[in-house]
CSV table of C-alpha atoms and ligand atoms in Angstrom, one decimal:
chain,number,residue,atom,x,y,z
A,1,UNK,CA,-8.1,35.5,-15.0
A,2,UNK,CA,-10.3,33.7,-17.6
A,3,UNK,CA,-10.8,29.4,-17.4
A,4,UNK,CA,-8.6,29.3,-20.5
A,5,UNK,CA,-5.5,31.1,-19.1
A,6,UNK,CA,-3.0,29.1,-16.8
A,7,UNK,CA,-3.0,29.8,-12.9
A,8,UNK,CA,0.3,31.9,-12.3
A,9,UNK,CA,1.8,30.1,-9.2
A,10,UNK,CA,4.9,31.2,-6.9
A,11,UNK,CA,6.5,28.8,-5.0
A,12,UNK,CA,7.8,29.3,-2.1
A,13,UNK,CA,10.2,27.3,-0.4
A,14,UNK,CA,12.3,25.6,-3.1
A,15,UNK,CA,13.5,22.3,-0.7
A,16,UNK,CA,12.3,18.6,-1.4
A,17,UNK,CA,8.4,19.0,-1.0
A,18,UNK,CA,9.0,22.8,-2.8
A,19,UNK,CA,11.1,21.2,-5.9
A,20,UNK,CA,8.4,18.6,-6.0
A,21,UNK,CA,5.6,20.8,-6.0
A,22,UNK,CA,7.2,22.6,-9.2
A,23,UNK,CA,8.0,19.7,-10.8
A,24,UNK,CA,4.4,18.7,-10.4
A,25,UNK,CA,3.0,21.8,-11.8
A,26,UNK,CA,5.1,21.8,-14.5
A,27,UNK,CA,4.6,18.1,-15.5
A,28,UNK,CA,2.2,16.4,-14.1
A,29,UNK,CA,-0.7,18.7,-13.6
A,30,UNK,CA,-2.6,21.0,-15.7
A,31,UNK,CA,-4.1,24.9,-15.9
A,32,UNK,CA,-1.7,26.2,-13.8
A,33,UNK,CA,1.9,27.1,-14.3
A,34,UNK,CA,5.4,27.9,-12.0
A,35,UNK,CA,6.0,31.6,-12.8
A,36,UNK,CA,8.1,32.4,-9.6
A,37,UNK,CA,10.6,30.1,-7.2
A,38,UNK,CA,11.2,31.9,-3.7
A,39,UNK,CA,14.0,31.0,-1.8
A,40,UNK,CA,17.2,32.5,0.6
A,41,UNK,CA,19.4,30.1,-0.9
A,42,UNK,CA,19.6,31.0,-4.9
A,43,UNK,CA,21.8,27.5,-5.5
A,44,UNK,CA,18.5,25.6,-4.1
A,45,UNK,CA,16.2,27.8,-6.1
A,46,UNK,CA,18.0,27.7,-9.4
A,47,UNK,CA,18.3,23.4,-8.9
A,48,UNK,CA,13.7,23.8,-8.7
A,49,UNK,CA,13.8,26.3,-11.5
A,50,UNK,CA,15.3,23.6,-14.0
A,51,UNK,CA,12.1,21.8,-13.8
A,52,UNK,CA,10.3,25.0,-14.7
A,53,UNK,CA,12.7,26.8,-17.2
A,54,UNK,CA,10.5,30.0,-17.6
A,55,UNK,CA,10.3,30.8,-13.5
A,56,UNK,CA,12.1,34.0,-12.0
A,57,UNK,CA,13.7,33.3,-8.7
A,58,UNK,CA,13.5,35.8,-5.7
A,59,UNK,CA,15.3,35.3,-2.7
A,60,UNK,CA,12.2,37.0,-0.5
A,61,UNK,CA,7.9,37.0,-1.3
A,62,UNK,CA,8.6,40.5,-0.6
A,63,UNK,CA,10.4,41.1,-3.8
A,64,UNK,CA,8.3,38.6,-5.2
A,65,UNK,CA,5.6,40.4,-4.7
A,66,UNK,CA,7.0,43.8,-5.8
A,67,UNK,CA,7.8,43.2,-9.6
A,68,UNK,CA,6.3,39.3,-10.2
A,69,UNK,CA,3.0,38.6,-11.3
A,70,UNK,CA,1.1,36.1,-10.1
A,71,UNK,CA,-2.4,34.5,-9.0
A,72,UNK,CA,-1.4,32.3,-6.2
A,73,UNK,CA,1.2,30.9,-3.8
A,74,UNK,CA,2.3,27.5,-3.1
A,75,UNK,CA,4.0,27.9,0.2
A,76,UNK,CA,6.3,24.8,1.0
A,77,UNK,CA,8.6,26.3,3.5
A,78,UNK,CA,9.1,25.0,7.2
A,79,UNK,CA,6.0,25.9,9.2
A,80,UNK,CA,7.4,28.7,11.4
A,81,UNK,CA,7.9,30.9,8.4
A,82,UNK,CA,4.5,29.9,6.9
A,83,UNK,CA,2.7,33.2,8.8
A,84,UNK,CA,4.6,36.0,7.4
A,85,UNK,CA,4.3,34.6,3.9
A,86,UNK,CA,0.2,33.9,4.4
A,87,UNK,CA,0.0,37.3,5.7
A,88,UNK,CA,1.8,39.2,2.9
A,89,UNK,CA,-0.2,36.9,0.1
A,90,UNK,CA,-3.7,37.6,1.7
A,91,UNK,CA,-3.4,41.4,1.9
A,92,UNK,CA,-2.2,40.9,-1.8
A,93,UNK,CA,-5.3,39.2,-2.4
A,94,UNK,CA,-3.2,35.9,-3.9
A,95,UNK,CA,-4.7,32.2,-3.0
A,96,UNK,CA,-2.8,30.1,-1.3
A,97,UNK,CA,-2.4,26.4,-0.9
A,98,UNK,CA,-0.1,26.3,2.2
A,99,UNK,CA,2.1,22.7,3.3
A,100,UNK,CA,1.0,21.6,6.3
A,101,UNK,CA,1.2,22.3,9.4
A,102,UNK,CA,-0.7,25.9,8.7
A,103,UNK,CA,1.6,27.4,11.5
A,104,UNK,CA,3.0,25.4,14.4
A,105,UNK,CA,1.0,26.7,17.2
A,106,UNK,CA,-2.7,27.7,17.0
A,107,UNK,CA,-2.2,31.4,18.1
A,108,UNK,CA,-0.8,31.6,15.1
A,109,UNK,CA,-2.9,29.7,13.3
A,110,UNK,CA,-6.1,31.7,14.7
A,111,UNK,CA,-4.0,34.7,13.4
A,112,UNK,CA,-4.2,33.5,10.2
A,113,UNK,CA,-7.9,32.8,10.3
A,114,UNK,CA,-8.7,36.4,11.1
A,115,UNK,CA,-6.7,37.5,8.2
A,116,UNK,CA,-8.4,34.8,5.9
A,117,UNK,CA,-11.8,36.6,7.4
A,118,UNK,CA,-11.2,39.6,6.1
A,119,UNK,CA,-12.1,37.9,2.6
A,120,UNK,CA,-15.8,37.5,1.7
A,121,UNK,CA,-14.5,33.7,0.9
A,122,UNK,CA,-11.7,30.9,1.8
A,123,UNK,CA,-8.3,31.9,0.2
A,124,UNK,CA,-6.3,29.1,1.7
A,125,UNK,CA,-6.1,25.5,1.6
A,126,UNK,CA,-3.8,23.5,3.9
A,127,UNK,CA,-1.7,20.7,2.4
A,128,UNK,CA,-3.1,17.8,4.4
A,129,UNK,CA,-2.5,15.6,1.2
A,130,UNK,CA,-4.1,12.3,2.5
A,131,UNK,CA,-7.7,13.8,2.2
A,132,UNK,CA,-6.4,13.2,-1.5
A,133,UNK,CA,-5.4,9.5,-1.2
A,134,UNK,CA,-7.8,7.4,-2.7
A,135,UNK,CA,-7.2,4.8,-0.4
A,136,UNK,CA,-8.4,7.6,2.8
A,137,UNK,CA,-11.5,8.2,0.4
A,138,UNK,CA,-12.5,4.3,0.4
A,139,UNK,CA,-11.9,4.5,4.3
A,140,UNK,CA,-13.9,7.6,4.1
A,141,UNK,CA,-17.2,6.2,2.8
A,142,UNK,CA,-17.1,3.5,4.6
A,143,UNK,CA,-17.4,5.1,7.8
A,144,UNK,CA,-20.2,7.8,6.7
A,145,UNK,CA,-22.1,4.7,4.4
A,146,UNK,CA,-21.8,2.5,7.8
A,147,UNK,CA,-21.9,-0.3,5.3
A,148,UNK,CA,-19.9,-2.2,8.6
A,149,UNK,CA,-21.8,-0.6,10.9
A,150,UNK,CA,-20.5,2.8,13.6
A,151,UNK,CA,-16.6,2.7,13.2
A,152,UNK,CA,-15.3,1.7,16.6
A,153,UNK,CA,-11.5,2.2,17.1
A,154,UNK,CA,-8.7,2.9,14.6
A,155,UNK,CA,-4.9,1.8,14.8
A,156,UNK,CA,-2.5,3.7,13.0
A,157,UNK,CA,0.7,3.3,11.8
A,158,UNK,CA,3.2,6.0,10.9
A,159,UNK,CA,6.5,5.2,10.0
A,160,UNK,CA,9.3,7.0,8.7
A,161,UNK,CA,12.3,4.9,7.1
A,162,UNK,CA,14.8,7.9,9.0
A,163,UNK,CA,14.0,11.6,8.7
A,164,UNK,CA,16.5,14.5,8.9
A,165,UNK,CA,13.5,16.1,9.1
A,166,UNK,CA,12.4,15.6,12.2
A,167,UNK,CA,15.3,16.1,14.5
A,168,UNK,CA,13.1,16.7,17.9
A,169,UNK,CA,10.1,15.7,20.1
A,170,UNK,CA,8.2,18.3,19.1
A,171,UNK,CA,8.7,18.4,15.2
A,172,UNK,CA,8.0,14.7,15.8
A,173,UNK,CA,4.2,16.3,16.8
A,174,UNK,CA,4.1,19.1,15.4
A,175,UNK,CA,5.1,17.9,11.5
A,176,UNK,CA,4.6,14.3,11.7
A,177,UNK,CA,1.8,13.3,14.0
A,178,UNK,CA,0.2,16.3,12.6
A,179,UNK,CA,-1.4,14.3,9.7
A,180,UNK,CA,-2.9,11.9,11.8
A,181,UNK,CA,-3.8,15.7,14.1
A,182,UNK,CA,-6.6,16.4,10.9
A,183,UNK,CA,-7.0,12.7,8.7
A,184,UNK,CA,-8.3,10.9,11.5
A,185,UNK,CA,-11.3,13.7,12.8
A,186,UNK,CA,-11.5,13.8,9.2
A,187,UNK,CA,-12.0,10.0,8.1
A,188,UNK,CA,-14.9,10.5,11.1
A,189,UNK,CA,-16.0,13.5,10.9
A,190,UNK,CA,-15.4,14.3,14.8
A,191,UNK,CA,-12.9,15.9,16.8
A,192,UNK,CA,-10.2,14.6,18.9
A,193,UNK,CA,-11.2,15.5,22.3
A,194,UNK,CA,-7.9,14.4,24.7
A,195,UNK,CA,-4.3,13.5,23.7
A,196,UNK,CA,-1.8,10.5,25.6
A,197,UNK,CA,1.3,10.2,24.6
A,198,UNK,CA,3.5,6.9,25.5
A,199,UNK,CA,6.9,6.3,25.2
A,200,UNK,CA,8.1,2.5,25.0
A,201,UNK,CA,11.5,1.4,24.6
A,202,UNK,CA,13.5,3.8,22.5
A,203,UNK,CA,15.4,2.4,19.3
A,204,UNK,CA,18.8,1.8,19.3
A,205,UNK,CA,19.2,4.6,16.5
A,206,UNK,CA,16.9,7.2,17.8
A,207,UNK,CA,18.8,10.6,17.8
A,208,UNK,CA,19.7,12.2,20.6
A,209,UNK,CA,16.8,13.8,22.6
A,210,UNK,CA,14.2,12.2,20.8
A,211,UNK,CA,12.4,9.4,21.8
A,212,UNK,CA,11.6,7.3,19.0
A,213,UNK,CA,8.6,5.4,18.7
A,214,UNK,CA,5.9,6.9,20.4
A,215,UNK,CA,2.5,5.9,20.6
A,216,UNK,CA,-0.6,8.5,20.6
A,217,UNK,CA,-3.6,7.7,21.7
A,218,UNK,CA,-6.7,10.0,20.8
A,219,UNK,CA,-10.2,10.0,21.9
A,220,UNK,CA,-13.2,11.3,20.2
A,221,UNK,CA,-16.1,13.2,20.9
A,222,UNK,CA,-18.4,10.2,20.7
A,223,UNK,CA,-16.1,7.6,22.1
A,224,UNK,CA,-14.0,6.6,19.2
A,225,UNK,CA,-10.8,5.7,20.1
A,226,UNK,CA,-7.1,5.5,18.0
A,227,UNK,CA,-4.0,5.0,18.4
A,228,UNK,CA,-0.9,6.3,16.4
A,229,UNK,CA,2.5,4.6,16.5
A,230,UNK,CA,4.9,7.2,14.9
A,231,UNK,CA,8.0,5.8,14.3
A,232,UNK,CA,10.8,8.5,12.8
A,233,UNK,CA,13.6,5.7,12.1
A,234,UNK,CA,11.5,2.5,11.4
A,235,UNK,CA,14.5,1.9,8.9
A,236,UNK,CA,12.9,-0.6,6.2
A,237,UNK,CA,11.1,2.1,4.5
A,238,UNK,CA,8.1,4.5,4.7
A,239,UNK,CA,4.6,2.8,5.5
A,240,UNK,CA,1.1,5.0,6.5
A,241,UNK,CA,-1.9,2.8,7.1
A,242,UNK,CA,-4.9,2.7,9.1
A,243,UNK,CA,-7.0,0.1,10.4
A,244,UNK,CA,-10.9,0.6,11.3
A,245,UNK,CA,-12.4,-1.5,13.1
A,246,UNK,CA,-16.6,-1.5,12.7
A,247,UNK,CA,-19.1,-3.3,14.2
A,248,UNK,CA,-19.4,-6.0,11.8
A,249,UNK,CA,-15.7,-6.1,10.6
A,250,UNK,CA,-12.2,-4.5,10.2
A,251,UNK,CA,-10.9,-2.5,7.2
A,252,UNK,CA,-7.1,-1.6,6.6
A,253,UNK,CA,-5.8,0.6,4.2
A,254,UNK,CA,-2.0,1.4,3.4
A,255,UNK,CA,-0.5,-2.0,3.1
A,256,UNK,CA,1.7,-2.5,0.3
A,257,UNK,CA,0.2,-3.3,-2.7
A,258,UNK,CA,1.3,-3.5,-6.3
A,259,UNK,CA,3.1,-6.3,-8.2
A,260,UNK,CA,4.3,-9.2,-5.5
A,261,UNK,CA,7.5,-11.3,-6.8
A,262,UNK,CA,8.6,-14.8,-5.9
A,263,UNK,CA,12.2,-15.1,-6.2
A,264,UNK,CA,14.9,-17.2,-4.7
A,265,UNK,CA,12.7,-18.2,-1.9
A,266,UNK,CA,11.0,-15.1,-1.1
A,267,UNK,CA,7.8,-13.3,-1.6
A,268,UNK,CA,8.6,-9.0,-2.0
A,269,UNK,CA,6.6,-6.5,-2.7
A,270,UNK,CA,8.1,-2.9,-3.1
A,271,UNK,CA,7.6,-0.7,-0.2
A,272,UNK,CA,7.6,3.7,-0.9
A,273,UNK,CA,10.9,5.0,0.4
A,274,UNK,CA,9.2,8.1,1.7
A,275,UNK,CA,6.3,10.0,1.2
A,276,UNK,CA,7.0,11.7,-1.9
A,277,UNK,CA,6.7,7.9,-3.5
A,278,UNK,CA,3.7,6.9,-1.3
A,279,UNK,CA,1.6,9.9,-2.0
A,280,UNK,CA,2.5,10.8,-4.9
A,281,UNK,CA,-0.9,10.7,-6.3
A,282,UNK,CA,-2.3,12.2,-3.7
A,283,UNK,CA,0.1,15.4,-3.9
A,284,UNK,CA,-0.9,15.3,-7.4
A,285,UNK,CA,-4.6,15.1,-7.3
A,286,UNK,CA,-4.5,17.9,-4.1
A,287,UNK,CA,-2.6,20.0,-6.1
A,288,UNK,CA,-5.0,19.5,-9.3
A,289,UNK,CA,-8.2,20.6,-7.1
A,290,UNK,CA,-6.5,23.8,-5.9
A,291,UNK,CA,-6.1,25.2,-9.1
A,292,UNK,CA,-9.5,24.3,-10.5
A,293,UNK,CA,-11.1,25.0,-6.8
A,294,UNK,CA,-9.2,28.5,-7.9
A,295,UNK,CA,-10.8,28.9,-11.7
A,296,UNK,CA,-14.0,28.3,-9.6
A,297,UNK,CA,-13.3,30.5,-7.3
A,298,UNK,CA,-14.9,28.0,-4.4
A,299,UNK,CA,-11.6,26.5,-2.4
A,300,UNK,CA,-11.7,23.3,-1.4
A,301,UNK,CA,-9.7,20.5,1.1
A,302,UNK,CA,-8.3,21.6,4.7
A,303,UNK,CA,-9.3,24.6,5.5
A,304,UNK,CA,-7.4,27.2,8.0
A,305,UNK,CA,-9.6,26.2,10.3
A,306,UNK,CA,-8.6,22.7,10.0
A,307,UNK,CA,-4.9,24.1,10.5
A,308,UNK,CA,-6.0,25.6,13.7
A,309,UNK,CA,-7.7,22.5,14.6
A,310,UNK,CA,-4.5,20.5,14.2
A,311,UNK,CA,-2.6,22.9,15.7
A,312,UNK,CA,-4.3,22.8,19.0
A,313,UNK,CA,-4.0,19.0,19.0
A,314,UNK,CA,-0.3,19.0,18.2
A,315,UNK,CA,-0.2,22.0,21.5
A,316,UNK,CA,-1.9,19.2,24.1
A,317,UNK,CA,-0.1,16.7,22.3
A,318,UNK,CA,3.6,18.7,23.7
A,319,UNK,CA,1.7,18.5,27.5
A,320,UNK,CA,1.2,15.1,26.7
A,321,UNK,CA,4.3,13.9,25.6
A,322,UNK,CA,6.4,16.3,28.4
A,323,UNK,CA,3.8,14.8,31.9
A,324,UNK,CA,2.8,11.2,30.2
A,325,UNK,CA,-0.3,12.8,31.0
A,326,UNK,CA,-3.8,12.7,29.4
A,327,UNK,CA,-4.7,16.1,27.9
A,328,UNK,CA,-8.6,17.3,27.0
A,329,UNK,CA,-8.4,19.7,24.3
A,330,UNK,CA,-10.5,23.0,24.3
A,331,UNK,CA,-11.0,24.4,20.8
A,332,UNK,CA,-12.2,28.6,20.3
A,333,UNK,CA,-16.0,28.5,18.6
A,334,UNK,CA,-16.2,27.9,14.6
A,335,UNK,CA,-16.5,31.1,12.8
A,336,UNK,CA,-19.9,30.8,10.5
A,337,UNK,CA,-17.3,31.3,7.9
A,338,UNK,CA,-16.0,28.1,7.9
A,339,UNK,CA,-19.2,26.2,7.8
A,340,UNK,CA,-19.4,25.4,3.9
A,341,UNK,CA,-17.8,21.9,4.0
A,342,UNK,CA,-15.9,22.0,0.5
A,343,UNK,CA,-16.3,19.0,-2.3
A,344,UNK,CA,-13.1,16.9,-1.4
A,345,UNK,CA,-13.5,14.7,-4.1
A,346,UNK,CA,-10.4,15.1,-6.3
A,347,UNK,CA,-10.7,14.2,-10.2
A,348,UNK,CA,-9.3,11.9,-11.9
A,349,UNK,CA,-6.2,12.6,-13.3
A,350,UNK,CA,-5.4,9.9,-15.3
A,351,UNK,CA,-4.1,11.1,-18.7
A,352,UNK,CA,-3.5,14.1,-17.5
A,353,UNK,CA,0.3,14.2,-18.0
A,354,UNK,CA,-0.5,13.4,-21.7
A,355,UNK,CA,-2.9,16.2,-21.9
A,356,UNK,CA,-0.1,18.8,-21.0
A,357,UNK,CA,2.2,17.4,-23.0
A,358,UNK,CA,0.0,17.7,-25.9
A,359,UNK,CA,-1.2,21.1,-24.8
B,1,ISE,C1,7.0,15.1,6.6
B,1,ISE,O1,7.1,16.5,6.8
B,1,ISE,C2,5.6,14.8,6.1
B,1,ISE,O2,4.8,15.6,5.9
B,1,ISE,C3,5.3,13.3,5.9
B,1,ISE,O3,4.1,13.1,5.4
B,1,ISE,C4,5.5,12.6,7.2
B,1,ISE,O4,5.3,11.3,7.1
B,1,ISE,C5,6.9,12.9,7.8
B,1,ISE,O5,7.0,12.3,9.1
B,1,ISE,C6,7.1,14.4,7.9
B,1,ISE,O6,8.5,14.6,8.4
């Protein structure tokens, strides 16, 4: 592939974050386009496919793979089919950006790792999209500048107006709390080294057999402490923000911001209904650096190994949340491999919708 030709992406996994993602490569992005939608259910495939008229649907990646061309794979299935499909896509030498989490447990994350290995470079990047978020990127540089001084503790907030998608404990961990499972190590460049989970009192409309909130609390390898209230049914609307507190002060990112409106004796600003709205730009910007992190052929954001990482978190995080117990966390040794940290700096895309149009 040359820099002037467009990235040939399949999609696979044609749900909400799927139909998104197309939509996004089709409108709001540019160099790459949506030549292939994979999905079981052909009704839910042909619904994404409007957004990118010129895309062939396949029910499997197998048959994708066996009479579609393409140069990469955006894989925005549910995590336990994630493995199968990274496998298939790195013996076919295709790159992949993969939705978090990389694969539920670390077993099979490591597996993936090995596979990734095999490569002389990284193929994958995992969809952790707040590395993307301006807002995280502020936070970011103010904890490596230590323009406030050695970042202390963090509070962070999770909240979820209600979520058909997480209709357990453990998808709870595993595919919300994940996030926080590689943003926060992230935001200070160290690991988590234990997992507590507390439960307080359970809403009124948490589903059955899960107990909603819950309250992580992390430790870090140089004392750094956070804690996480994720809260699956928080009802008024969908809110992710993080508090640092410093040495010589506090900063808080994730607050609403935007246009504040004085009306019949209140004071509203609009809050994101879910995460599509709340990160949009960040979805946009992630997406944007995997395809020219591809033309460059030098990947960049999570990395599989950060899957793993996350994975093993979200595993003590299940002992946690099962005993009440605090859990230390043992991580395998960092393949060399892994050691290039990528440039995480997204561009700007401003204009960038214009651009395509006008392409
Ligand atoms: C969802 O899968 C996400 O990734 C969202 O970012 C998270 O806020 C939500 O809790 C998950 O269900």
């Amino acid at each position: 592939m040359t820099s002037t030709q467009l990235l040939r992406i399949a999609v696979v996994g044609a749900g909400m974050m799927g139909a998104d993602h197309v939509a996004r490569i089709s409108q709001r992005i540019s160099g790459a386009e949506v030549v292939a939608i994979i999905d079981p259910d052909v009704a839910r495939a042909a619904h994404a496919q409007a957004l990118a008229p010129g895309a062939e649907i396949r029910t499997t990646f197998e048959l994708a793979l066996a009479d579609l061309e393409f140069d990469a794979v955006l894989i925005a299935s549910p995590g336990q089919f994630h493995e199968g499909v990274i496998v298939q896509a790195l013996e076919a030498g295709k790159r992949i950006l993969c939705e978090k989490p990389l694969t539920p447990d670390p077993e099979a994350a490591l597996r993936v790792v090995q596979a990734e290995m095999e490569h002389p470079r990284r193929m994958l990047q995992v969809g952790f999209m707040r590395r993307f978020d301006e807002s995280y990127l502020q936070l970011r540089r103010l904890v490596h500048d230590e323009a406030l001084g050695k970042v202390l503790l963090l509070h962070a907030r999770h909240r979820n107006a209600s979520s058909h998608l997480v209709t357990s404990e453990e998808l709870l961990v595993r595919d919300s709390l994940v996030h926080e499972f590689d943003t926060l190590p992230w935001l200070i460049g160290e690991r988590i080294e234990s997992i507590e989970i507390r439960v307080p009192r359970s809403s009124r409309r948490a589903s059955a057999g899960l107990r909603d909130p819950q309250i992580a609390l992390l430790e870090f390898e140089s004392g750094v402490m956070a804690d996480v209230e994720m809260f699956i049914n928080a009802q008024f609307g969908y809110q992710v923000s993080t508090e640092a507190v410093f040495e010589d002060g506090v900063a808080e990112i994730g607050e609403a911001d935007g246009m504040l409106v004085r009306s019949t004796g209140t004071a509203a600003r609009r809050i994101p209904a879910a995460f599509i709205d709340r990160f949009a730009a960040a979805y946009d910007a992630q997406v944007q650096a995997f395809v020219d992190a591809v033309q460059r052929d030098s990947l960049v954001g999570a990395s599989a190994w950060d899957g793993y990482l996350a994975a093993v978190v979200a595993e003590g995080g299940l002992v946690a949340q099962r005993t009440g117990r605090q859990v230390a966390l043992e991580y395998e040794p960092q393949p060399a491999f892994y050691s290039q940290a990528g440039d995480e700096r997204p561009r700007v895309l401003a204009g960038l919708a214009e651009e395509k149009q006008h392409a």
